[in-house]
Amino acid sequence: MKFTLQARDAQTSARCGLIQTDHGEIETPIFMPVGTVGSVKGVYHRDLVEDFNARIILGNTYHLYLRPGLEILHKAGGLHKFCGWERPILTDSGGFQVFSLSKIRKITEEGCIFQSHIDGSRHIFTPENNMDTQRIIGADIVMALDECCPGDADRKYAEKSLALTEKWLSRCIKHFNETEPLYGYSQSLFPIVQGCIYPDLRRKAAENIAALNPDGCAIGGLAVGEPTEKMYEVLEILHPILPQDKPRYLMGVGTPANILEAIERGVDMFDCVMPTRNGRNGMLFTWEGTINIRNKKWEDDFSPIDPQGTSFVDRSYTKAYLRHLTIAGEMLAAQIASEHNLAFYLDVVRKAREHILAGDFAEWKKSVIKKIESRL
């Protein structure tokens, strides 16, 4: 993997670049649609490519490990071939999913013991078998196994959690370097910066990771219960420490406004389930603000879903029609809303990139952020 930094904003820490992988190029800033079990829920790959020009999607190691399982993925030749996606894929380590299973998992020095949410069977992720798992899945970019520390953790817990994450990282790197990709293309390993909301712990984690000179860096443990302003403060702390010539990936964040704020603070890559999850529940993100399409006010609104939208669904369907489908419980409603939201998220990062290149990102961001944060 190669990353080329192409431009910086003069007034902020925003930047844009180009990631080159064996499955194609990724222009940054970039949003990665979440394909948890090998699919972006309710959306055809055709639409991701032809309508939104999504350059990369994300798969989830925990879910893919449990189902369909490593044997099937290996026989298929990896996730790319299994799901028919020819562009880059990133996999998380499953650490966040294991974190969310707090009642049915146990963290040890060796790894994380957990029960399947599907059938209750017991499993363990160690740094070594987690790297093997992600080799079999075959993503272009893989994450180190970490413990995702709660956003409201006390200092003692955060210190202990970071120490464990750093021990696991050393083991991940060692095992990753001792193994080879399985399918004839290269893979890159990103360490994850943890440390909760404690500035000195975040600095320590970032300095240790920067010294490793990885292909890229992930930032975890944010948007997990801490105030939003704390997240922004952490990003400001990390920006001067993390390598300037490597991409930064903020895991699991967030709203369109969160993404613009993070771009302003030097982040390059994002993923979040909000576009599809919220879409399935009738929430639409637009350039005019957020819409609850179930509200009666949209019943006879025959304007496009988003007059400024650029996707096929924005050109084809009205708010009134989408509200009708939603109220009727028609499955097409969830698909239209999901596609609209994904197209909007990708449009946000695409426009951010255009304005960084044009040299007016700060002014543009200021002009749009209040609108996209508003409720219509």
Coordinates of C-alpha atoms in Angstrom, one line a residue:
M1 CA 0.0 0.0 0.0
K2 CA 1.2 3.5 -0.8
F3 CA -0.2 6.8 0.4
T4 CA 0.6 10.1 -1.4
L5 CA -0.4 13.3 0.4
Q6 CA -1.7 15.7 -2.4
A7 CA -2.8 18.9 -0.6
R8 CA -3.3 20.6 2.8
D9 CA -5.8 23.2 3.8
A10 CA -3.9 26.4 4.8
Q11 CA -6.3 27.3 7.7
T12 CA -6.9 23.8 9.2
S13 CA -5.3 20.4 9.5
A14 CA -7.5 19.1 6.6
R15 CA -5.6 17.2 3.9
C16 CA -6.3 15.0 0.9
G17 CA -4.3 12.2 -0.6
L18 CA -4.3 9.0 -2.6
I19 CA -4.1 5.5 -1.3
Q20 CA -2.9 2.9 -3.8
T21 CA -3.7 -0.8 -3.2
D22 CA -3.6 -3.9 -5.3
H23 CA -7.4 -3.6 -5.7
G24 CA -7.4 0.0 -6.8
E25 CA -6.9 3.6 -5.8
I26 CA -8.7 5.4 -3.0
E27 CA -9.0 9.2 -3.0
T28 CA -9.1 10.7 0.5
P29 CA -10.9 11.9 2.6
I30 CA -13.0 8.8 2.1
F31 CA -16.1 7.2 3.7
M32 CA -16.2 3.4 3.7
P33 CA -19.7 1.9 3.6
V34 CA -20.0 -0.9 6.2
G35 CA -20.4 -4.4 4.8
T36 CA -20.5 -6.2 8.1
V37 CA -21.2 -9.8 6.8
G38 CA -19.9 -9.2 3.3
S39 CA -22.7 -7.0 2.1
V40 CA -23.6 -3.3 2.6
K41 CA -27.1 -4.0 3.9
G42 CA -29.8 -3.7 1.3
V43 CA -27.5 -2.2 -1.4
Y44 CA -26.3 -3.7 -4.6
H45 CA -22.5 -3.6 -5.3
R46 CA -23.5 -2.3 -8.8
D47 CA -25.0 0.8 -7.1
L48 CA -22.1 1.3 -4.8
V49 CA -19.8 1.4 -7.9
E50 CA -21.9 3.0 -10.6
D51 CA -24.0 5.5 -8.6
F52 CA -21.8 6.4 -5.6
N53 CA -18.4 5.4 -6.8
A54 CA -17.5 3.9 -3.5
R55 CA -13.8 3.1 -3.6
I56 CA -13.6 0.8 -0.6
I57 CA -16.0 -1.1 1.8
L58 CA -15.5 -2.5 5.3
G59 CA -16.0 -6.0 6.5
N60 CA -16.3 -7.2 10.1
T61 CA -13.9 -9.9 11.3
Y62 CA -16.0 -11.0 14.2
H63 CA -19.2 -11.6 12.1
L64 CA -17.4 -13.1 9.1
Y65 CA -15.4 -15.4 11.4
L66 CA -18.7 -16.8 12.9
R67 CA -20.6 -16.8 9.7
P68 CA -19.9 -18.0 6.9
G69 CA -16.7 -19.0 8.7
L70 CA -13.1 -19.3 7.7
E71 CA -13.3 -22.6 5.9
I72 CA -15.9 -21.2 3.4
L73 CA -14.0 -17.9 2.9
H74 CA -10.7 -19.7 2.3
K75 CA -12.4 -22.1 -0.2
A76 CA -13.9 -19.1 -2.0
G77 CA -10.5 -17.4 -2.3
G78 CA -11.2 -14.7 0.2
L79 CA -13.9 -12.1 0.7
H80 CA -13.4 -10.2 -2.5
K81 CA -14.2 -13.3 -4.6
F82 CA -16.9 -14.6 -2.1
C83 CA -18.9 -11.4 -2.3
G84 CA -18.0 -10.3 -5.8
W85 CA -16.4 -7.0 -4.8
E86 CA -13.3 -6.1 -6.9
R87 CA -12.3 -2.9 -5.1
P88 CA -10.4 -2.5 -1.8
I89 CA -11.7 -3.9 1.4
L90 CA -10.8 -3.0 5.0
T91 CA -11.5 -5.3 7.9
D92 CA -11.7 -4.3 11.6
S93 CA -10.3 -6.8 14.1
G94 CA -13.6 -7.5 15.8
G95 CA -12.4 -5.7 18.9
F96 CA -15.3 -3.4 19.0
Q97 CA -17.9 -6.2 18.6
V98 CA -16.2 -8.1 21.4
F99 CA -16.3 -4.9 23.5
S100 CA -20.0 -4.7 22.9
L101 CA -20.5 -8.3 24.2
S102 CA -19.5 -7.3 27.7
K103 CA -21.8 -9.8 29.4
I104 CA -20.5 -12.8 27.3
R105 CA -16.7 -12.2 27.0
K106 CA -13.6 -12.2 29.1
I107 CA -10.4 -10.3 28.5
T108 CA -7.1 -12.0 29.4
E109 CA -3.4 -11.5 28.6
E110 CA -3.7 -14.2 26.0
G111 CA -6.6 -12.8 24.2
C112 CA -10.4 -12.3 24.3
I113 CA -12.7 -15.2 25.1
F114 CA -16.2 -14.7 23.9
Q115 CA -19.5 -16.4 23.2
S116 CA -21.1 -16.3 19.8
H117 CA -24.2 -14.2 19.7
I118 CA -25.6 -16.7 17.2
D119 CA -25.4 -20.0 19.1
G120 CA -23.6 -19.3 22.4
S121 CA -20.5 -21.3 21.4
R122 CA -17.2 -20.2 23.0
H123 CA -14.3 -18.8 21.0
I124 CA -11.0 -16.9 21.5
F125 CA -9.4 -14.1 19.6
T126 CA -5.6 -13.9 20.2
P127 CA -3.4 -11.4 18.4
E128 CA -2.0 -14.4 16.4
N129 CA -5.2 -16.1 15.3
N130 CA -6.8 -12.7 14.6
M131 CA -4.1 -12.0 12.1
D132 CA -4.6 -15.5 10.6
T133 CA -8.3 -14.8 10.4
Q134 CA -7.8 -11.5 8.6
R135 CA -5.3 -13.2 6.2
I136 CA -8.0 -15.7 5.3
I137 CA -10.7 -13.0 4.9
G138 CA -8.2 -11.3 2.6
A139 CA -8.8 -7.6 3.2
D140 CA -6.4 -5.1 1.7
I141 CA -6.2 -3.3 5.0
V142 CA -6.4 -5.1 8.3
M143 CA -6.6 -3.9 11.9
A144 CA -4.5 -5.0 14.9
L145 CA -6.5 -6.6 17.7
D146 CA -7.1 -4.2 20.5
E147 CA -9.3 -3.7 23.5
C148 CA -11.9 -0.9 22.9
C149 CA -11.9 1.0 26.2
P150 CA -15.3 2.6 27.2
G151 CA -15.5 6.3 26.8
D152 CA -16.3 6.8 30.4
A153 CA -13.6 4.5 31.8
D154 CA -11.6 5.7 34.8
R155 CA -7.9 6.4 34.6
K156 CA -6.8 3.1 36.1
Y157 CA -8.9 1.0 33.7
A158 CA -7.7 3.1 30.7
E159 CA -4.1 2.6 31.7
K160 CA -4.5 -1.2 32.0
S161 CA -6.5 -1.4 28.8
L162 CA -3.9 0.6 26.8
A163 CA -1.0 -1.6 28.2
L164 CA -2.9 -4.7 27.1
T165 CA -3.6 -3.2 23.6
E166 CA 0.1 -2.4 23.2
K167 CA 1.2 -5.9 24.2
W168 CA -1.3 -7.3 21.7
L169 CA -0.1 -4.9 19.0
S170 CA 3.5 -6.2 19.4
R171 CA 2.2 -9.8 18.9
C172 CA 0.0 -8.8 16.0
I173 CA 3.0 -7.2 14.2
K174 CA 5.3 -10.1 14.9
H175 CA 2.8 -12.7 13.6
F176 CA 1.7 -10.6 10.6
N177 CA 5.4 -10.2 9.6
E178 CA 5.9 -14.0 9.9
T179 CA 3.0 -14.8 7.6
E180 CA 2.2 -14.1 4.0
P181 CA -1.0 -13.0 2.1
L182 CA -2.9 -16.0 0.8
Y183 CA -4.4 -14.8 -2.5
G184 CA -1.6 -13.1 -4.4
Y185 CA -2.0 -9.5 -3.4
S186 CA -0.6 -7.5 -0.5
Q187 CA -2.2 -6.6 2.8
S188 CA -1.4 -3.7 5.2
L189 CA -1.7 -3.7 9.0
F190 CA -2.9 -0.6 10.8
P191 CA -2.2 -0.3 14.6
I192 CA -5.0 1.3 16.6
V193 CA -4.4 4.3 18.9
Q194 CA -6.3 3.8 22.2
G195 CA -6.1 5.6 25.5
C196 CA -9.7 6.7 26.2
I197 CA -10.0 10.5 26.8
Y198 CA -6.8 10.9 28.7
P199 CA -4.4 13.2 26.7
D200 CA -1.2 11.7 28.0
L201 CA -2.3 8.1 27.3
R202 CA -3.3 9.1 23.8
R203 CA 0.0 10.8 23.2
K204 CA 1.9 7.8 24.5
A205 CA -0.1 5.4 22.3
A206 CA 0.4 7.7 19.2
E207 CA 4.1 8.1 19.8
N208 CA 4.6 4.4 20.1
I209 CA 2.7 3.7 16.9
A210 CA 4.5 6.5 15.0
A211 CA 7.8 4.9 15.9
L212 CA 6.7 1.7 14.2
N213 CA 6.3 3.5 10.9
P214 CA 3.1 1.5 9.9
D215 CA 1.4 1.8 6.5
G216 CA -1.4 3.7 8.3
C217 CA -2.9 4.4 11.7
A218 CA -6.4 3.8 13.1
I219 CA -7.9 5.8 15.9
G220 CA -10.2 3.8 18.1
G221 CA -12.2 4.2 21.3
L222 CA -14.0 7.3 20.2
A223 CA -17.7 7.8 19.8
V224 CA -18.1 5.1 22.5
G225 CA -19.7 7.2 25.2
E226 CA -17.5 10.2 25.6
P227 CA -18.7 13.8 24.9
T228 CA -18.2 14.8 21.2
E229 CA -15.9 17.7 22.2
K230 CA -13.6 15.2 23.9
M231 CA -13.3 13.3 20.6
Y232 CA -12.3 16.4 18.8
E233 CA -9.8 17.3 21.5
V234 CA -8.2 13.8 21.1
L235 CA -7.9 14.3 17.3
E236 CA -6.2 17.6 17.8
I237 CA -3.7 15.9 20.2
L238 CA -3.0 13.1 17.7
H239 CA -2.6 15.2 14.5
P240 CA 1.0 16.4 15.1
I241 CA 2.2 13.1 16.5
L242 CA 0.9 10.5 13.9
P243 CA 3.0 10.3 10.7
Q244 CA 2.0 13.0 8.3
D245 CA 2.7 10.8 5.3
K246 CA 0.4 7.9 6.4
P247 CA -3.4 7.8 6.3
R248 CA -5.4 8.1 9.5
Y249 CA -8.6 6.2 10.0
L250 CA -11.2 7.2 12.6
M251 CA -13.1 4.1 13.4
G252 CA -16.9 4.1 13.6
V253 CA -17.5 7.8 13.3
G254 CA -20.1 9.2 12.7
T255 CA -22.6 11.9 11.7
P256 CA -21.8 14.0 8.6
A257 CA -20.9 16.9 10.9
N258 CA -18.6 14.6 12.9
I259 CA -16.8 13.7 9.7
L260 CA -16.3 17.3 8.6
E261 CA -14.9 18.2 12.0
A262 CA -12.6 15.2 11.9
I263 CA -11.4 16.1 8.4
E264 CA -10.6 19.5 9.7
R265 CA -8.4 17.8 12.4
G266 CA -6.4 15.7 9.9
V267 CA -8.4 12.5 9.5
D268 CA -8.5 10.7 6.1
M269 CA -10.7 7.6 6.4
F270 CA -14.1 7.0 8.0
D271 CA -16.7 4.2 8.5
C272 CA -20.1 4.2 10.2
V273 CA -23.3 2.2 10.2
M274 CA -25.4 5.3 10.5
P275 CA -26.2 5.9 6.8
T276 CA -27.8 2.4 6.4
R277 CA -29.1 1.9 10.0
N278 CA -30.7 5.3 10.3
G279 CA -32.0 5.1 6.7
R280 CA -33.8 1.8 7.5
N281 CA -35.5 3.7 10.3
G282 CA -36.6 6.6 8.2
M283 CA -33.8 9.2 9.0
L284 CA -32.3 10.9 5.9
F285 CA -29.3 13.1 5.9
T286 CA -29.4 15.9 3.3
W287 CA -27.6 19.2 2.5
E288 CA -30.6 21.0 3.9
G289 CA -30.6 19.1 7.2
T290 CA -31.9 15.8 8.7
I291 CA -35.3 14.5 7.8
N292 CA -37.6 12.1 9.6
I293 CA -39.4 10.8 6.6
R294 CA -42.2 9.4 8.7
N295 CA -43.4 12.9 9.7
K296 CA -46.7 13.9 8.2
K297 CA -45.2 17.2 6.8
W298 CA -43.7 15.1 4.0
E299 CA -47.0 13.5 3.0
D300 CA -47.6 15.8 0.0
D301 CA -44.0 17.1 -0.6
F302 CA -43.3 16.1 -4.2
S303 CA -39.8 17.6 -4.2
P304 CA -36.7 15.3 -4.6
I305 CA -35.4 13.6 -1.4
D306 CA -32.5 16.0 -1.6
P307 CA -32.6 18.7 -4.3
Q308 CA -28.8 19.0 -4.1
G309 CA -28.3 15.2 -4.1
T310 CA -26.4 13.6 -7.0
S311 CA -27.5 10.0 -6.7
F312 CA -30.0 8.0 -8.8
V313 CA -32.5 7.8 -5.9
D314 CA -32.4 11.6 -5.5
R315 CA -33.1 12.1 -9.1
S316 CA -35.9 9.5 -9.2
Y317 CA -38.0 9.7 -6.0
T318 CA -39.8 12.3 -4.0
K319 CA -40.2 12.8 -0.3
A320 CA -43.9 12.0 -0.5
Y321 CA -43.3 8.7 -2.3
L322 CA -40.6 7.6 0.1
R323 CA -42.8 8.5 3.1
H324 CA -45.6 6.4 1.6
L325 CA -43.3 3.4 1.2
T326 CA -42.0 3.9 4.7
I327 CA -45.4 4.1 6.3
A328 CA -46.5 1.1 4.3
G329 CA -43.6 -1.0 5.5
E330 CA -42.4 -1.6 1.9
M331 CA -38.9 -3.0 1.8
L332 CA -38.0 -0.7 -1.1
A333 CA -38.2 2.2 1.4
A334 CA -35.2 0.9 3.4
Q335 CA -33.2 0.4 0.2
I336 CA -34.0 3.9 -1.2
A337 CA -33.2 5.6 2.2
S338 CA -30.0 3.6 2.6
E339 CA -28.8 4.4 -0.9
H340 CA -29.6 8.1 -0.4
N341 CA -27.7 8.3 2.8
L342 CA -24.6 6.4 1.5
A343 CA -24.6 8.7 -1.5
F344 CA -24.8 11.7 0.7
Y345 CA -21.9 10.6 3.0
L346 CA -19.7 9.9 -0.1
D347 CA -20.8 13.3 -1.5
V348 CA -19.7 15.0 1.8
V349 CA -16.2 13.6 1.7
R350 CA -15.9 14.1 -2.1
K351 CA -16.9 17.8 -1.7
A352 CA -14.5 18.2 1.2
R353 CA -11.7 16.9 -1.0
E354 CA -12.6 19.3 -3.8
H355 CA -12.5 22.2 -1.4
I356 CA -9.2 21.2 0.2
L357 CA -7.7 21.0 -3.3
A358 CA -9.3 24.4 -4.1
G359 CA -7.9 25.9 -1.0
D360 CA -11.2 27.0 0.6
F361 CA -12.1 24.1 2.8
A362 CA -12.5 26.1 6.0
E363 CA -14.9 28.6 4.5
W364 CA -16.9 25.9 2.7
K365 CA -17.2 23.8 5.9
K366 CA -18.4 26.8 7.9
S367 CA -21.0 27.5 5.3
V368 CA -22.6 24.0 5.3
I369 CA -22.1 22.5 8.7
K370 CA -25.0 24.3 10.5
K371 CA -27.4 23.3 7.8
I372 CA -26.5 19.6 7.8
E373 CA -26.7 19.6 11.6
S374 CA -30.2 21.0 11.6
R375 CA -33.5 19.0 11.8
L376 CA -36.1 19.7 9.2

